[in-house]
CSV table of C-alpha atoms in Angstrom, one decimal:
chain,number,residue,atom,x,y,z
A,19,UNK,CA,-17.3,44.7,-3.2
A,20,UNK,CA,-13.8,44.1,-4.4
A,21,UNK,CA,-11.4,41.2,-4.3
A,22,UNK,CA,-9.2,40.4,-1.2
A,23,UNK,CA,-6.3,42.8,-0.8
A,24,UNK,CA,-3.6,40.2,-1.4
A,25,UNK,CA,-3.4,37.1,-3.5
A,26,UNK,CA,-2.9,33.8,-1.7
A,27,UNK,CA,-0.1,31.4,-2.8
A,28,UNK,CA,0.0,27.9,-1.3
A,29,UNK,CA,3.6,27.0,-0.4
A,30,UNK,CA,5.0,24.2,-2.6
A,31,UNK,CA,6.0,22.3,0.6
A,32,UNK,CA,2.3,22.1,1.7
A,33,UNK,CA,1.2,20.2,-1.4
A,34,UNK,CA,4.0,17.7,-1.5
A,35,UNK,CA,2.1,15.0,0.4
A,36,UNK,CA,-1.2,15.4,-1.5
A,37,UNK,CA,-2.7,12.1,-2.2
A,38,UNK,CA,-1.0,10.3,0.7
A,39,UNK,CA,-3.6,11.7,3.1
A,40,UNK,CA,-7.4,11.7,2.8
A,41,UNK,CA,-8.5,14.5,0.5
A,42,UNK,CA,-11.9,16.0,0.7
A,43,UNK,CA,-13.9,18.9,-0.7
A,44,UNK,CA,-16.2,21.0,1.4
A,45,UNK,CA,-18.7,23.3,-0.3
A,46,UNK,CA,-20.4,26.0,1.7
A,47,UNK,CA,-23.9,27.1,0.6
A,48,UNK,CA,-24.6,30.4,2.4
A,49,UNK,CA,-28.4,30.6,1.8
A,50,UNK,CA,-31.2,30.1,4.3
A,51,UNK,CA,-34.9,30.8,4.1
A,52,UNK,CA,-34.9,32.1,7.7
A,53,UNK,CA,-32.3,32.7,10.3
A,54,UNK,CA,-32.4,30.4,13.3
A,55,UNK,CA,-31.9,32.1,16.7
A,56,UNK,CA,-29.0,30.0,17.8
A,57,UNK,CA,-27.0,29.9,14.6
A,58,UNK,CA,-23.8,31.9,14.0
A,59,UNK,CA,-22.8,30.2,10.8
A,60,UNK,CA,-22.0,32.3,7.7
A,61,UNK,CA,-25.5,32.4,6.3
A,62,UNK,CA,-27.8,34.9,4.6
A,63,UNK,CA,-31.5,35.2,3.9
A,64,UNK,CA,-32.8,36.6,0.6
A,65,UNK,CA,-33.8,39.8,2.4
A,66,UNK,CA,-30.4,40.3,3.8
A,67,UNK,CA,-28.7,39.8,0.4
A,68,UNK,CA,-31.1,41.8,-1.7
A,69,UNK,CA,-29.7,42.0,-5.2
A,70,UNK,CA,-26.0,41.7,-4.0
A,71,UNK,CA,-25.8,38.0,-4.6
A,72,UNK,CA,-27.9,35.0,-5.7
A,73,UNK,CA,-27.6,31.2,-6.0
A,74,UNK,CA,-26.7,31.8,-9.6
A,75,UNK,CA,-23.9,34.2,-8.9
A,76,UNK,CA,-22.7,31.9,-6.1
A,77,UNK,CA,-22.7,28.9,-8.4
A,78,UNK,CA,-20.6,30.8,-11.0
A,79,UNK,CA,-18.2,31.7,-8.2
A,80,UNK,CA,-18.0,28.2,-7.0
A,81,UNK,CA,-17.1,26.8,-10.4
A,82,UNK,CA,-14.5,29.5,-10.7
A,83,UNK,CA,-13.0,28.8,-7.3
A,84,UNK,CA,-12.8,25.1,-7.9
A,85,UNK,CA,-11.0,25.7,-11.2
A,86,UNK,CA,-8.5,28.0,-9.5
A,87,UNK,CA,-8.2,25.4,-6.7
A,88,UNK,CA,-7.2,22.6,-9.1
A,89,UNK,CA,-4.6,24.9,-10.7
A,90,UNK,CA,-3.3,25.9,-7.3
A,91,UNK,CA,-2.8,22.3,-6.2
A,92,UNK,CA,-1.2,21.3,-9.4
A,93,UNK,CA,-2.2,17.7,-9.8
A,94,UNK,CA,-4.8,17.2,-7.1
A,95,UNK,CA,-5.9,13.7,-6.2
A,96,UNK,CA,-9.6,12.8,-6.9
A,97,UNK,CA,-11.8,13.7,-3.9
A,98,UNK,CA,-12.3,10.9,-1.5
A,99,UNK,CA,-15.2,12.8,0.1
A,100,UNK,CA,-17.4,15.7,-0.7
A,101,UNK,CA,-19.6,17.5,1.9
A,102,UNK,CA,-22.1,20.2,0.9
A,103,UNK,CA,-23.0,22.2,4.0
A,104,UNK,CA,-24.5,25.5,4.9
A,105,UNK,CA,-26.7,27.2,5.3
A,106,UNK,CA,-29.4,25.2,3.6
A,107,UNK,CA,-28.1,23.3,0.6
A,108,UNK,CA,-31.5,21.8,-0.1
A,109,UNK,CA,-32.8,25.2,-1.1
A,110,UNK,CA,-30.8,24.7,-4.3
A,111,UNK,CA,-33.0,21.8,-5.2
A,112,UNK,CA,-31.7,18.5,-6.6
A,113,UNK,CA,-30.7,20.1,-10.0
A,114,UNK,CA,-28.7,22.8,-8.2
A,115,UNK,CA,-26.9,20.2,-6.0
A,116,UNK,CA,-26.2,18.1,-9.1
A,117,UNK,CA,-24.5,21.2,-10.6
A,118,UNK,CA,-22.4,21.6,-7.5
A,119,UNK,CA,-21.2,18.0,-7.7
A,120,UNK,CA,-20.6,18.3,-11.4
A,121,UNK,CA,-18.3,21.3,-10.6
A,122,UNK,CA,-16.3,19.2,-8.1
A,123,UNK,CA,-16.0,16.3,-10.6
A,124,UNK,CA,-14.8,18.6,-13.3
A,125,UNK,CA,-12.2,20.3,-11.1
A,126,UNK,CA,-10.9,17.3,-9.1
A,127,UNK,CA,-12.6,14.1,-10.1
A,128,UNK,CA,-14.1,11.7,-7.6
A,129,UNK,CA,-12.5,8.5,-6.2
A,130,UNK,CA,-14.4,5.3,-7.2
A,131,UNK,CA,-15.8,4.9,-3.7
A,132,UNK,CA,-16.2,8.6,-2.9
A,133,UNK,CA,-18.6,9.5,-0.1
A,134,UNK,CA,-20.8,12.4,-1.2
A,135,UNK,CA,-22.9,14.1,1.5
A,136,UNK,CA,-25.3,17.0,1.5
A,137,UNK,CA,-27.0,18.6,4.4
A,138,UNK,CA,-30.7,19.2,3.9
A,139,UNK,CA,-33.6,20.9,5.8
A,140,UNK,CA,-36.4,18.4,5.9
A,141,UNK,CA,-38.9,21.1,4.9
A,142,UNK,CA,-37.2,21.7,1.6
A,143,UNK,CA,-37.0,18.0,0.6
A,144,UNK,CA,-39.4,15.5,-1.1
A,145,UNK,CA,-39.2,12.0,-2.6
A,146,UNK,CA,-38.4,13.6,-6.0
A,147,UNK,CA,-35.6,15.6,-4.4
A,148,UNK,CA,-33.9,12.5,-2.9
A,149,UNK,CA,-34.3,10.6,-6.2
A,150,UNK,CA,-32.6,13.5,-8.0
A,151,UNK,CA,-29.7,13.5,-5.5
A,152,UNK,CA,-29.1,9.7,-5.9
A,153,UNK,CA,-29.2,10.1,-9.7
A,154,UNK,CA,-26.6,12.9,-9.4
A,155,UNK,CA,-24.2,10.7,-7.4
A,156,UNK,CA,-24.8,11.7,-3.8
A,157,UNK,CA,-24.3,8.8,-1.4
A,158,UNK,CA,-25.3,10.2,2.0
A,159,UNK,CA,-27.8,12.7,3.4
A,160,UNK,CA,-27.6,14.7,6.7
A,161,UNK,CA,-31.0,16.1,7.9
A,162,UNK,CA,-31.4,18.8,10.4
A,163,UNK,CA,-33.9,17.8,13.0
A,164,UNK,CA,-32.8,19.4,16.3
A,165,UNK,CA,-35.8,18.2,18.3
A,166,UNK,CA,-39.2,16.5,18.0
A,167,UNK,CA,-40.7,18.8,20.6
A,168,UNK,CA,-42.5,21.8,19.0
A,169,UNK,CA,-41.9,24.1,22.0
A,170,UNK,CA,-38.1,23.3,21.9
A,171,UNK,CA,-38.0,24.1,18.2
A,172,UNK,CA,-39.8,27.5,18.9
A,173,UNK,CA,-37.0,28.5,21.3
A,174,UNK,CA,-34.5,27.6,18.5
A,175,UNK,CA,-36.5,29.5,15.9
A,176,UNK,CA,-36.8,26.3,13.9
A,177,UNK,CA,-40.1,25.4,12.2
A,178,UNK,CA,-40.8,21.8,11.2
A,179,UNK,CA,-44.1,20.2,10.1
A,180,UNK,CA,-44.8,17.6,12.8
A,181,UNK,CA,-43.1,14.4,11.8
A,182,UNK,CA,-41.5,15.8,8.7
A,183,UNK,CA,-37.8,15.0,9.6
A,184,UNK,CA,-38.7,11.3,10.2
A,185,UNK,CA,-40.6,11.2,6.9
A,186,UNK,CA,-37.7,12.8,5.1
A,187,UNK,CA,-35.3,10.2,6.4
A,188,UNK,CA,-37.7,7.4,5.3
A,189,UNK,CA,-38.0,9.1,1.8
A,190,UNK,CA,-34.2,9.2,1.6
A,191,UNK,CA,-33.9,5.6,2.4
A,192,UNK,CA,-36.6,4.7,-0.1
A,193,UNK,CA,-34.7,6.6,-2.8
A,194,UNK,CA,-31.7,4.3,-2.2
A,195,UNK,CA,-29.6,6.2,0.4
A,196,UNK,CA,-28.0,3.6,2.7
A,197,UNK,CA,-26.6,6.3,4.9
A,198,UNK,CA,-28.8,8.9,6.5
A,199,UNK,CA,-27.9,11.1,9.4
A,200,UNK,CA,-30.2,13.1,11.7
A,201,UNK,CA,-28.9,16.0,13.8
A,202,UNK,CA,-30.0,16.7,17.3
A,203,UNK,CA,-29.4,19.6,19.6
A,204,UNK,CA,-29.8,19.1,23.4
A,205,UNK,CA,-29.8,21.4,26.4
A,206,UNK,CA,-32.2,24.0,24.9
A,207,UNK,CA,-33.9,26.0,27.6
A,208,UNK,CA,-37.3,24.5,28.4
A,209,UNK,CA,-36.4,21.0,27.0
A,210,UNK,CA,-37.5,18.3,29.5
A,211,UNK,CA,-36.0,14.8,29.8
A,212,UNK,CA,-39.1,13.4,28.2
A,213,UNK,CA,-38.7,15.8,25.2
A,214,UNK,CA,-35.2,14.6,24.6
A,215,UNK,CA,-36.2,10.9,25.0
A,216,UNK,CA,-39.0,11.4,22.4
A,217,UNK,CA,-36.5,13.1,20.0
A,218,UNK,CA,-34.0,10.2,20.2
A,219,UNK,CA,-36.8,7.6,19.8
A,220,UNK,CA,-38.1,9.5,16.8
A,221,UNK,CA,-34.6,9.4,15.2
A,222,UNK,CA,-34.4,5.7,15.8
A,223,UNK,CA,-37.8,5.0,14.5
A,224,UNK,CA,-36.9,6.9,11.3
A,225,UNK,CA,-34.2,4.3,10.5
A,226,UNK,CA,-31.2,6.7,10.6
A,227,UNK,CA,-27.9,4.8,10.7
A,228,UNK,CA,-26.0,7.9,12.0
A,229,UNK,CA,-26.8,10.5,14.6
A,230,UNK,CA,-25.0,13.7,15.5
A,231,UNK,CA,-26.0,15.3,18.8
A,232,UNK,CA,-24.6,18.6,19.9
A,233,UNK,CA,-25.0,20.5,23.2
A,234,UNK,CA,-26.6,23.9,22.6
A,235,UNK,CA,-24.0,26.7,22.7
A,236,UNK,CA,-25.1,30.3,23.1
A,237,UNK,CA,-23.0,32.1,20.5
A,238,UNK,CA,-22.4,35.8,20.9
A,239,UNK,CA,-24.2,37.9,18.3
A,240,UNK,CA,-27.1,35.5,17.9
A,241,UNK,CA,-30.8,36.2,18.8
A,242,UNK,CA,-30.6,33.5,21.4
A,243,UNK,CA,-27.6,35.2,23.1
A,244,UNK,CA,-29.6,38.4,23.3
A,245,UNK,CA,-32.6,36.6,24.8
A,246,UNK,CA,-30.3,35.0,27.4
A,247,UNK,CA,-28.6,38.3,28.2
A,248,UNK,CA,-32.0,40.0,28.7
A,249,UNK,CA,-33.0,37.2,31.1
A,250,UNK,CA,-35.8,35.9,28.9
A,251,UNK,CA,-34.2,32.5,28.8
A,252,UNK,CA,-31.8,30.7,31.1
A,253,UNK,CA,-28.3,29.7,29.9
A,254,UNK,CA,-27.8,26.0,29.3
A,255,UNK,CA,-26.9,24.2,32.6
A,256,UNK,CA,-23.8,22.0,32.5
A,257,UNK,CA,-25.2,19.4,34.8
A,258,UNK,CA,-28.3,19.1,32.6
A,259,UNK,CA,-26.1,18.9,29.5
A,260,UNK,CA,-24.1,16.0,31.1
A,261,UNK,CA,-27.3,14.1,32.0
A,262,UNK,CA,-28.7,14.7,28.5
A,263,UNK,CA,-25.6,13.4,26.9
A,264,UNK,CA,-25.7,10.2,29.0
A,265,UNK,CA,-29.3,9.6,28.1
A,266,UNK,CA,-28.6,10.1,24.4
A,267,UNK,CA,-25.7,7.7,24.5
A,268,UNK,CA,-27.6,5.1,26.5
A,269,UNK,CA,-30.6,5.1,24.1
A,270,UNK,CA,-28.5,5.1,21.0
A,271,UNK,CA,-26.2,2.3,22.3
A,272,UNK,CA,-29.2,0.3,23.2
A,273,UNK,CA,-30.4,0.5,19.6
A,274,UNK,CA,-27.0,-0.5,18.2
A,275,UNK,CA,-25.5,2.9,17.4
A,276,UNK,CA,-22.1,3.4,19.0
A,277,UNK,CA,-20.1,6.5,19.5
A,278,UNK,CA,-17.1,6.9,17.2
A,279,UNK,CA,-16.6,10.6,18.0
A,280,UNK,CA,-17.8,12.4,21.1
A,281,UNK,CA,-20.8,13.9,19.3
A,282,UNK,CA,-21.4,11.2,16.7
A,283,UNK,CA,-22.8,7.7,16.7
A,284,UNK,CA,-23.1,5.2,13.9
A,285,UNK,CA,-24.7,1.8,13.3
A,286,UNK,CA,-21.6,0.4,11.6
A,287,UNK,CA,-18.1,1.4,10.5
A,288,UNK,CA,-19.5,2.0,7.0
A,289,UNK,CA,-22.1,4.4,8.4
A,290,UNK,CA,-19.4,6.7,9.9
A,291,UNK,CA,-18.9,10.1,8.2
A,292,UNK,CA,-15.7,9.7,6.3
A,293,UNK,CA,-15.5,13.4,5.5
A,294,UNK,CA,-15.5,14.4,9.1
A,295,UNK,CA,-13.0,11.7,9.9
A,296,UNK,CA,-10.7,13.4,7.4
A,297,UNK,CA,-10.9,16.5,9.5
A,298,UNK,CA,-10.3,14.7,12.8
A,299,UNK,CA,-7.4,12.6,11.5
A,300,UNK,CA,-5.5,15.5,10.0
A,301,UNK,CA,-6.4,15.1,6.3
A,302,UNK,CA,-6.4,17.7,3.5
A,303,UNK,CA,-9.5,19.4,2.2
A,304,UNK,CA,-10.4,22.3,0.0
A,305,UNK,CA,-13.2,24.5,1.4
A,306,UNK,CA,-15.1,26.3,-1.4
A,307,UNK,CA,-17.7,29.0,-1.0
A,308,UNK,CA,-18.0,32.1,1.1
A,309,UNK,CA,-16.4,31.8,4.5
A,310,UNK,CA,-15.2,28.2,3.9
A,311,UNK,CA,-12.0,27.0,5.6
A,312,UNK,CA,-9.4,24.8,3.9
A,313,UNK,CA,-6.3,22.9,5.1
A,314,UNK,CA,-3.5,21.4,3.0
A,315,UNK,CA,-0.2,20.1,4.4
A,316,UNK,CA,-0.2,22.3,7.6
A,317,UNK,CA,-1.4,25.5,5.9
A,318,UNK,CA,-4.9,26.7,6.7
A,319,UNK,CA,-6.9,29.5,5.0
A,320,UNK,CA,-10.4,30.8,4.9
A,321,UNK,CA,-12.4,32.7,2.3
A,322,UNK,CA,-14.1,36.1,2.5
A,323,UNK,CA,-17.5,35.8,4.0
A,324,UNK,CA,-19.9,37.9,2.0
A,325,UNK,CA,-21.3,36.1,-1.1
A,326,UNK,CA,-21.0,39.3,-3.3
A,327,UNK,CA,-17.3,39.9,-2.3
A,328,UNK,CA,-16.7,36.2,-2.9
A,329,UNK,CA,-18.1,36.2,-6.4
A,330,UNK,CA,-16.3,39.5,-7.3
A,331,UNK,CA,-12.9,38.0,-6.2
A,332,UNK,CA,-13.3,34.9,-8.3
A,333,UNK,CA,-14.6,36.9,-11.3
A,334,UNK,CA,-11.4,38.8,-11.1
A,335,UNK,CA,-9.3,35.6,-11.3
A,336,UNK,CA,-8.3,35.6,-7.6
A,337,UNK,CA,-8.8,32.9,-5.0
A,338,UNK,CA,-11.3,34.5,-2.6
A,339,UNK,CA,-9.0,34.0,0.4
A,340,UNK,CA,-9.4,36.4,3.4
A,341,UNK,CA,-6.4,35.2,5.3
A,342,UNK,CA,-4.2,32.2,6.0
A,343,UNK,CA,-1.9,30.7,8.6
A,344,UNK,CA,0.9,28.2,8.6
A,345,UNK,CA,0.6,25.8,11.5
A,346,UNK,CA,3.7,25.3,13.7
A,347,UNK,CA,4.8,21.9,15.0
A,348,UNK,CA,3.3,22.8,18.3
A,349,UNK,CA,0.0,23.9,16.6
A,350,UNK,CA,-0.3,20.6,14.8
A,351,UNK,CA,0.5,18.6,17.9
A,352,UNK,CA,-2.2,20.4,19.9
A,353,UNK,CA,-4.8,19.8,17.2
A,354,UNK,CA,-3.9,16.2,16.8
A,355,UNK,CA,-4.4,15.6,20.5
A,356,UNK,CA,-7.5,17.7,20.6
A,357,UNK,CA,-9.2,15.9,17.6
A,358,UNK,CA,-8.0,12.4,17.9
A,359,UNK,CA,-8.8,12.1,21.6
A,360,UNK,CA,-12.4,12.7,20.7
A,361,UNK,CA,-12.5,9.5,18.6
A,362,UNK,CA,-13.4,6.1,19.9
A,363,UNK,CA,-10.0,4.8,18.8
A,364,UNK,CA,-8.3,7.5,20.8
A,365,UNK,CA,-4.7,8.7,20.6
A,366,UNK,CA,-1.4,6.8,20.7
A,367,UNK,CA,0.2,7.6,24.0
A,368,UNK,CA,3.6,7.8,22.4
A,369,UNK,CA,2.7,11.1,20.6
A,370,UNK,CA,2.5,12.8,24.0
A,371,UNK,CA,5.4,14.5,25.8
A,372,UNK,CA,6.6,12.8,29.0
A,373,UNK,CA,4.5,15.2,31.1
A,374,UNK,CA,1.4,14.4,28.9
A,375,UNK,CA,2.0,10.6,29.4
A,376,UNK,CA,2.2,11.2,33.2
A,377,UNK,CA,-1.1,13.2,33.1
A,378,UNK,CA,-2.7,10.4,31.0
A,379,UNK,CA,-1.7,7.9,33.8
A,380,UNK,CA,-3.4,10.2,36.3
A,381,UNK,CA,-6.5,10.5,34.1
A,382,UNK,CA,-6.7,6.7,34.0
A,383,UNK,CA,-6.7,6.6,37.8
A,384,UNK,CA,-9.5,9.2,37.8
A,385,UNK,CA,-11.7,7.2,35.5
A,386,UNK,CA,-11.3,9.6,32.6
A,387,UNK,CA,-9.3,7.3,30.3
A,388,UNK,CA,-9.8,3.6,29.7
A,389,UNK,CA,-7.2,1.5,31.6
A,390,UNK,CA,-7.3,-1.4,29.1
A,391,UNK,CA,-6.6,0.9,26.2
A,392,UNK,CA,-3.9,2.6,28.2
A,393,UNK,CA,-2.2,-0.7,28.8
A,394,UNK,CA,-2.1,-1.2,25.0
A,395,UNK,CA,-0.6,2.3,24.5
A,396,UNK,CA,-3.7,4.4,23.6
A,397,UNK,CA,-5.5,7.2,25.4
A,398,UNK,CA,-9.2,6.5,25.0
A,399,UNK,CA,-11.9,8.4,26.8
A,400,UNK,CA,-14.3,6.7,29.1
A,401,UNK,CA,-18.0,7.7,29.3
A,402,UNK,CA,-17.1,10.1,32.1
A,403,UNK,CA,-14.1,11.3,30.1
A,404,UNK,CA,-16.3,12.2,27.2
A,405,UNK,CA,-18.2,14.6,29.4
A,406,UNK,CA,-14.9,16.3,30.3
A,407,UNK,CA,-13.0,15.8,27.0
A,408,UNK,CA,-11.8,19.5,26.7
A,409,UNK,CA,-10.4,19.4,30.2
A,410,UNK,CA,-8.6,16.1,29.5
A,411,UNK,CA,-7.1,17.5,26.3
A,412,UNK,CA,-5.7,20.5,28.3
A,413,UNK,CA,-4.1,18.2,30.8
A,414,UNK,CA,-2.4,16.1,28.1
A,415,UNK,CA,-0.9,19.1,26.2
A,416,UNK,CA,0.1,21.4,29.1
């Protein structure tokens, strides 16, 4: 597979403000042991790749891309945050993930207080794995749990040894990780209220100081979508999803974890994911790896998806960019409203057009925006507003 058809050049104007905004690095690891039925991420099993690509060729490509990235940005600032996602980064082992972080250090350097996160599947972790991550410089771990109920995991095509996610979280904390996240998915067909309650209580018992909870979305092209289309499983029900969200929020709030983004809760400001906040607050980031997306100064681009094509492009001295777009003023305004409104701090009302401010006033009257915050000049979602966040955004920007 060859390199992309055309070379990508970052406009000089895009990099002028580098360093004045948060700067993060995202690394995409495209490898998984098996494919989950609900997942539409850019991931590949060993059987799907065959001899076309491997972790070794991917790592060579990553080093090359990061070197090209530093040259493209000129004098990039040290990374404030690094997030290694996938896929299943923990399949690389602690040594492989140490090499990933070394490649970022060599290309960009790390800020003194950099937040460095990796996602991990609990089944491919161990006390030694977490100790190796800490020694390498990782500061935060995000563990995929999805549910504590075996029958729910079966619908999602996830396999966990009973209790393994909670034990992995405890092992991470024992290794010195202050910040541990557990991911949940709610609204899976067949999940009962008591299943969801047990999952949240398991997360809390594990001592996680950060929880991400996402409503199940049936993505086209996935095995789950095919099962729903054939009538084997019902589609997620909006009313059930709303009730599930309210239960999650109530249980987490009662345990001292508070929402700071619609789908994320943290035990303290320090426990919040700074990398994701960089996305939500319009920061800059370089996304390295197959299919990764980047954004610098209003320019967004994304890499070719297949690992073999990715490695070939970098080996040829080219950035592995599939395409790019330059965001207009109206694009950036829409994204600011859409992303900042999801945060607990909300959005300054004065960034809205007069019609948007009028709609915000109406949303206050309907219980969707907080009246106290509105009186202080900010649009902040209420509990009910969080359930209807996308609809509120549409009203504020129309």
